[in-house]
Amino acid sequence: MSTALPPVADSATASQVSNNERITSSWRNLRRGAAVRAYKDILFQGLDHAQIDALDALSEGGEMRMSELAVALRVERSTVTRAVDRLEALRLAKRRTVHHHGMGRAVLVSLTEVGREMHRVVAAARQQLMDRILRDLTPSEVQQLADLFERLIDGYERVIADAQQPTTD
């Protein structure tokens, strides 16, 4: 299986390359901005991105298998295990093992009441931050940005799916 990305089409114009560079730079700045210590401490209450992602997924999906959480977050199981370990240490999540006749055991994870409250606090802070970030945009521009981000993610998912397809050399 090849995970190499296909080359940019030869027909890419200087304008397309310039716009691609602008988008890449903006994407990088968004990631870096989200990693700023003050942002993490104020918005995420000291939690890291993996923990916040796990809180989001568990809040939306309820109790789930660790393997399901890994799939939902698009990370390796070991990454989920570390995030859940940290959430458990903070009493934000809990695990339990269940045994299914003929299917072996499964480890289920869910939010505690403290975890649900933490998620509410983080979600409210995130909404306030987004309101501040978008305040200079018109409602129409916010709608357009949301639509474009969804299309961008669709394209991203398509490229990832294509890269995971076996190639015939």
PDB file of C-alpha atoms in Angstrom:
ATOM      1  CA  MET A   1       0.000   0.000   0.000  1.00  0.00           C
ATOM      2  CA  SER A   2       1.368   3.383  -0.951  1.00  0.00           C
ATOM      3  CA  THR A   3       0.767   6.395   1.241  1.00  0.00           C
ATOM      4  CA  ALA A   4       2.519   8.848  -1.058  1.00  0.00           C
ATOM      5  CA  LEU A   5       0.428  11.754  -2.202  1.00  0.00           C
ATOM      6  CA  PRO A   6      -0.028  12.148  -5.944  1.00  0.00           C
ATOM      7  CA  PRO A   7       1.873  15.006  -7.578  1.00  0.00           C
ATOM      8  CA  VAL A   8       0.116  18.274  -8.277  1.00  0.00           C
ATOM      9  CA  ALA A   9      -1.268  18.328 -11.804  1.00  0.00           C
ATOM     10  CA  ASP A  10       1.003  19.980 -14.358  1.00  0.00           C
ATOM     11  CA  SER A  11      -1.796  22.404 -15.191  1.00  0.00           C
ATOM     12  CA  ALA A  12      -1.539  24.081 -11.789  1.00  0.00           C
ATOM     13  CA  THR A  13      -1.157  27.778 -12.427  1.00  0.00           C
ATOM     14  CA  ALA A  14       0.996  30.184 -10.443  1.00  0.00           C
ATOM     15  CA  SER A  15      -2.226  31.535  -8.953  1.00  0.00           C
ATOM     16  CA  GLN A  16      -3.306  28.081  -7.761  1.00  0.00           C
ATOM     17  CA  VAL A  17       0.115  27.457  -6.236  1.00  0.00           C
ATOM     18  CA  SER A  18       0.025  30.857  -4.544  1.00  0.00           C
ATOM     19  CA  ASN A  19      -3.452  30.177  -3.139  1.00  0.00           C
ATOM     20  CA  ASN A  20      -2.382  26.701  -2.033  1.00  0.00           C
ATOM     21  CA  GLU A  21       0.562  28.255  -0.200  1.00  0.00           C
ATOM     22  CA  ARG A  22      -1.738  30.806   1.455  1.00  0.00           C
ATOM     23  CA  ILE A  23      -4.119  28.052   2.575  1.00  0.00           C
ATOM     24  CA  THR A  24      -1.239  25.911   3.846  1.00  0.00           C
ATOM     25  CA  SER A  25       0.182  28.857   5.770  1.00  0.00           C
ATOM     26  CA  SER A  26      -3.218  29.670   7.250  1.00  0.00           C
ATOM     27  CA  TRP A  27      -3.783  26.028   8.226  1.00  0.00           C
ATOM     28  CA  ARG A  28      -0.362  25.958   9.917  1.00  0.00           C
ATOM     29  CA  ASN A  29      -1.111  29.180  11.792  1.00  0.00           C
ATOM     30  CA  LEU A  30      -4.446  27.784  12.984  1.00  0.00           C
ATOM     31  CA  ARG A  31      -2.703  24.676  14.349  1.00  0.00           C
ATOM     32  CA  ARG A  32       0.026  26.734  15.984  1.00  0.00           C
ATOM     33  CA  GLY A  33      -2.461  29.174  17.462  1.00  0.00           C
ATOM     34  CA  ALA A  34      -4.396  26.319  19.011  1.00  0.00           C
ATOM     35  CA  ALA A  35      -1.174  25.052  20.572  1.00  0.00           C
ATOM     36  CA  VAL A  36      -0.417  28.311  22.371  1.00  0.00           C
ATOM     37  CA  ARG A  37      -0.113  27.643  26.089  1.00  0.00           C
ATOM     38  CA  ALA A  38      -2.560  30.399  27.086  1.00  0.00           C
ATOM     39  CA  TYR A  39      -5.144  29.023  24.656  1.00  0.00           C
ATOM     40  CA  LYS A  40      -4.711  25.549  26.123  1.00  0.00           C
ATOM     41  CA  ASP A  41      -4.961  26.737  29.701  1.00  0.00           C
ATOM     42  CA  ILE A  42      -7.853  29.165  29.225  1.00  0.00           C
ATOM     43  CA  LEU A  43      -9.959  27.372  26.639  1.00  0.00           C
ATOM     44  CA  PHE A  44      -9.120  23.753  27.344  1.00  0.00           C
ATOM     45  CA  GLN A  45      -8.786  24.038  31.105  1.00  0.00           C
ATOM     46  CA  GLY A  46      -5.244  22.647  30.893  1.00  0.00           C
ATOM     47  CA  LEU A  47      -6.225  19.588  28.845  1.00  0.00           C
ATOM     48  CA  ASP A  48      -4.390  18.678  25.647  1.00  0.00           C
ATOM     49  CA  HIS A  49      -5.918  18.271  22.198  1.00  0.00           C
ATOM     50  CA  ALA A  50      -6.138  14.478  22.469  1.00  0.00           C
ATOM     51  CA  GLN A  51      -8.038  14.753  25.735  1.00  0.00           C
ATOM     52  CA  ILE A  52     -10.393  17.395  24.329  1.00  0.00           C
ATOM     53  CA  ASP A  53     -11.013  15.305  21.219  1.00  0.00           C
ATOM     54  CA  ALA A  54     -11.815  12.300  23.414  1.00  0.00           C
ATOM     55  CA  LEU A  55     -14.172  14.404  25.556  1.00  0.00           C
ATOM     56  CA  ASP A  56     -15.931  15.615  22.395  1.00  0.00           C
ATOM     57  CA  ALA A  57     -16.291  12.100  20.962  1.00  0.00           C
ATOM     58  CA  LEU A  58     -17.531  10.605  24.236  1.00  0.00           C
ATOM     59  CA  SER A  59     -19.946  13.476  24.756  1.00  0.00           C
ATOM     60  CA  GLU A  60     -21.376  12.949  21.261  1.00  0.00           C
ATOM     61  CA  GLY A  61     -21.235   9.142  21.159  1.00  0.00           C
ATOM     62  CA  GLY A  62     -21.754   8.125  24.766  1.00  0.00           C
ATOM     63  CA  GLU A  63     -20.085   5.022  26.098  1.00  0.00           C
ATOM     64  CA  MET A  64     -17.972   3.293  23.473  1.00  0.00           C
ATOM     65  CA  ARG A  65     -15.306   0.679  23.033  1.00  0.00           C
ATOM     66  CA  MET A  66     -11.750   1.934  23.115  1.00  0.00           C
ATOM     67  CA  SER A  67     -11.351   0.653  19.558  1.00  0.00           C
ATOM     68  CA  GLU A  68     -14.425   2.635  18.454  1.00  0.00           C
ATOM     69  CA  LEU A  69     -13.006   5.751  20.098  1.00  0.00           C
ATOM     70  CA  ALA A  70      -9.727   5.262  18.222  1.00  0.00           C
ATOM     71  CA  VAL A  71     -11.635   5.017  14.932  1.00  0.00           C
ATOM     72  CA  ALA A  72     -13.762   8.069  15.778  1.00  0.00           C
ATOM     73  CA  LEU A  73     -10.621  10.094  16.533  1.00  0.00           C
ATOM     74  CA  ARG A  74      -8.635   8.617  13.631  1.00  0.00           C
ATOM     75  CA  VAL A  75      -5.722   7.719  15.855  1.00  0.00           C
ATOM     76  CA  GLU A  76      -3.926   4.583  16.958  1.00  0.00           C
ATOM     77  CA  ARG A  77      -5.346   2.656  19.903  1.00  0.00           C
ATOM     78  CA  SER A  78      -2.220   3.459  21.937  1.00  0.00           C
ATOM     79  CA  THR A  79      -2.931   7.179  21.504  1.00  0.00           C
ATOM     80  CA  VAL A  80      -6.483   6.703  22.766  1.00  0.00           C
ATOM     81  CA  THR A  81      -5.219   4.626  25.674  1.00  0.00           C
ATOM     82  CA  ARG A  82      -2.862   7.417  26.765  1.00  0.00           C
ATOM     83  CA  ALA A  83      -5.575  10.080  26.422  1.00  0.00           C
ATOM     84  CA  VAL A  84      -8.088   7.997  28.382  1.00  0.00           C
ATOM     85  CA  ASP A  85      -5.439   7.205  31.025  1.00  0.00           C
ATOM     86  CA  ARG A  86      -5.015  10.949  31.569  1.00  0.00           C
ATOM     87  CA  LEU A  87      -8.778  11.560  31.570  1.00  0.00           C
ATOM     88  CA  GLU A  88      -9.243   8.804  34.146  1.00  0.00           C
ATOM     89  CA  ALA A  89      -6.501  10.270  36.338  1.00  0.00           C
ATOM     90  CA  LEU A  90      -8.462  13.547  36.288  1.00  0.00           C
ATOM     91  CA  ARG A  91     -11.732  11.669  37.024  1.00  0.00           C
ATOM     92  CA  LEU A  92     -13.192  12.883  33.699  1.00  0.00           C
ATOM     93  CA  ALA A  93     -13.661   9.411  32.203  1.00  0.00           C
ATOM     94  CA  LYS A  94     -13.993   5.845  33.389  1.00  0.00           C
ATOM     95  CA  ARG A  95     -13.369   2.479  31.815  1.00  0.00           C
ATOM     96  CA  ARG A  96     -15.039  -0.811  32.431  1.00  0.00           C
ATOM     97  CA  THR A  97     -14.409  -4.242  31.011  1.00  0.00           C
ATOM     98  CA  VAL A  98     -17.275  -6.359  29.743  1.00  0.00           C
ATOM     99  CA  HIS A  99     -17.160  -9.950  28.604  1.00  0.00           C
ATOM    100  CA  HIS A 100     -19.254 -11.103  25.666  1.00  0.00           C
ATOM    101  CA  HIS A 101     -19.949 -14.797  25.366  1.00  0.00           C
ATOM    102  CA  GLY A 102     -17.957 -16.048  22.393  1.00  0.00           C
ATOM    103  CA  MET A 103     -16.603 -12.589  21.554  1.00  0.00           C
ATOM    104  CA  GLY A 104     -14.043 -12.080  24.297  1.00  0.00           C
ATOM    105  CA  ARG A 105     -13.737  -8.940  26.345  1.00  0.00           C
ATOM    106  CA  ALA A 106     -14.211  -5.315  25.467  1.00  0.00           C
ATOM    107  CA  VAL A 107     -13.080  -2.203  27.281  1.00  0.00           C
ATOM    108  CA  LEU A 108     -15.739   0.492  27.318  1.00  0.00           C
ATOM    109  CA  VAL A 109     -15.068   4.118  28.162  1.00  0.00           C
ATOM    110  CA  SER A 110     -17.507   6.843  29.131  1.00  0.00           C
ATOM    111  CA  LEU A 111     -17.495  10.292  30.672  1.00  0.00           C
ATOM    112  CA  THR A 112     -18.048  10.736  34.371  1.00  0.00           C
ATOM    113  CA  GLU A 113     -20.341  13.476  35.609  1.00  0.00           C
ATOM    114  CA  VAL A 114     -17.202  15.574  36.200  1.00  0.00           C
ATOM    115  CA  GLY A 115     -16.187  14.832  32.583  1.00  0.00           C
ATOM    116  CA  ARG A 116     -19.581  15.870  31.247  1.00  0.00           C
ATOM    117  CA  GLU A 117     -19.357  19.124  33.187  1.00  0.00           C
ATOM    118  CA  MET A 118     -15.804  19.733  31.937  1.00  0.00           C
ATOM    119  CA  HIS A 119     -17.015  19.171  28.374  1.00  0.00           C
ATOM    120  CA  ARG A 120     -19.821  21.718  28.896  1.00  0.00           C
ATOM    121  CA  VAL A 121     -17.292  24.287  30.195  1.00  0.00           C
ATOM    122  CA  VAL A 122     -14.871  23.665  27.318  1.00  0.00           C
ATOM    123  CA  ALA A 123     -17.650  23.716  24.695  1.00  0.00           C
ATOM    124  CA  ALA A 124     -18.988  27.027  26.035  1.00  0.00           C
ATOM    125  CA  ALA A 125     -15.502  28.581  26.077  1.00  0.00           C
ATOM    126  CA  ARG A 126     -14.860  27.303  22.553  1.00  0.00           C
ATOM    127  CA  GLN A 127     -18.143  28.852  21.359  1.00  0.00           C
ATOM    128  CA  GLN A 128     -17.266  32.209  22.941  1.00  0.00           C
ATOM    129  CA  LEU A 129     -13.819  32.108  21.355  1.00  0.00           C
ATOM    130  CA  MET A 130     -15.267  31.299  17.932  1.00  0.00           C
ATOM    131  CA  ASP A 131     -17.773  34.140  18.316  1.00  0.00           C
ATOM    132  CA  ARG A 132     -14.865  36.517  18.998  1.00  0.00           C
ATOM    133  CA  ILE A 133     -12.827  35.180  16.073  1.00  0.00           C
ATOM    134  CA  LEU A 134     -15.728  35.502  13.630  1.00  0.00           C
ATOM    135  CA  ARG A 135     -17.148  38.801  14.870  1.00  0.00           C
ATOM    136  CA  ASP A 136     -15.833  40.795  11.892  1.00  0.00           C
ATOM    137  CA  LEU A 137     -17.502  38.465   9.372  1.00  0.00           C
ATOM    138  CA  THR A 138     -21.052  38.850   8.151  1.00  0.00           C
ATOM    139  CA  PRO A 139     -23.498  35.999   8.764  1.00  0.00           C
ATOM    140  CA  SER A 140     -23.260  35.211   5.045  1.00  0.00           C
ATOM    141  CA  GLU A 141     -19.459  35.019   5.244  1.00  0.00           C
ATOM    142  CA  VAL A 142     -19.652  32.765   8.311  1.00  0.00           C
ATOM    143  CA  GLN A 143     -22.024  30.460   6.405  1.00  0.00           C
ATOM    144  CA  GLN A 144     -19.676  30.453   3.412  1.00  0.00           C
ATOM    145  CA  LEU A 145     -16.667  29.724   5.636  1.00  0.00           C
ATOM    146  CA  ALA A 146     -18.500  26.819   7.297  1.00  0.00           C
ATOM    147  CA  ASP A 147     -19.457  25.415   3.886  1.00  0.00           C
ATOM    148  CA  LEU A 148     -15.892  25.780   2.600  1.00  0.00           C
ATOM    149  CA  PHE A 149     -14.407  24.120   5.684  1.00  0.00           C
ATOM    150  CA  GLU A 150     -16.777  21.158   5.239  1.00  0.00           C
ATOM    151  CA  ARG A 151     -15.744  20.864   1.588  1.00  0.00           C
ATOM    152  CA  LEU A 152     -12.077  21.162   2.579  1.00  0.00           C
ATOM    153  CA  ILE A 153     -12.477  18.299   5.052  1.00  0.00           C
ATOM    154  CA  ASP A 154     -14.306  16.233   2.415  1.00  0.00           C
ATOM    155  CA  GLY A 155     -11.327  16.736   0.090  1.00  0.00           C
ATOM    156  CA  TYR A 156      -8.914  15.847   2.866  1.00  0.00           C
ATOM    157  CA  GLU A 157     -10.825  12.633   3.627  1.00  0.00           C
ATOM    158  CA  ARG A 158     -10.879  11.739  -0.069  1.00  0.00           C
ATOM    159  CA  VAL A 159      -7.091  12.141  -0.351  1.00  0.00           C
ATOM    160  CA  ILE A 160      -6.557  10.016   2.766  1.00  0.00           C
ATOM    161  CA  ALA A 161      -8.887   7.313   1.442  1.00  0.00           C
ATOM    162  CA  ASP A 162      -7.102   7.360  -1.937  1.00  0.00           C
ATOM    163  CA  ALA A 163      -3.706   7.080  -0.226  1.00  0.00           C
ATOM    164  CA  GLN A 164      -4.893   4.014   1.682  1.00  0.00           C
ATOM    165  CA  GLN A 165      -5.904   2.194  -1.486  1.00  0.00           C
ATOM    166  CA  PRO A 166      -3.471  -0.463  -2.685  1.00  0.00           C
ATOM    167  CA  THR A 167      -1.560   0.529  -5.781  1.00  0.00           C
ATOM    168  CA  THR A 168      -0.564  -1.678  -8.658  1.00  0.00           C
ATOM    169  CA  ASP A 169       3.063  -1.034  -9.584  1.00  0.00           C
TER     170      ASP A 169
END
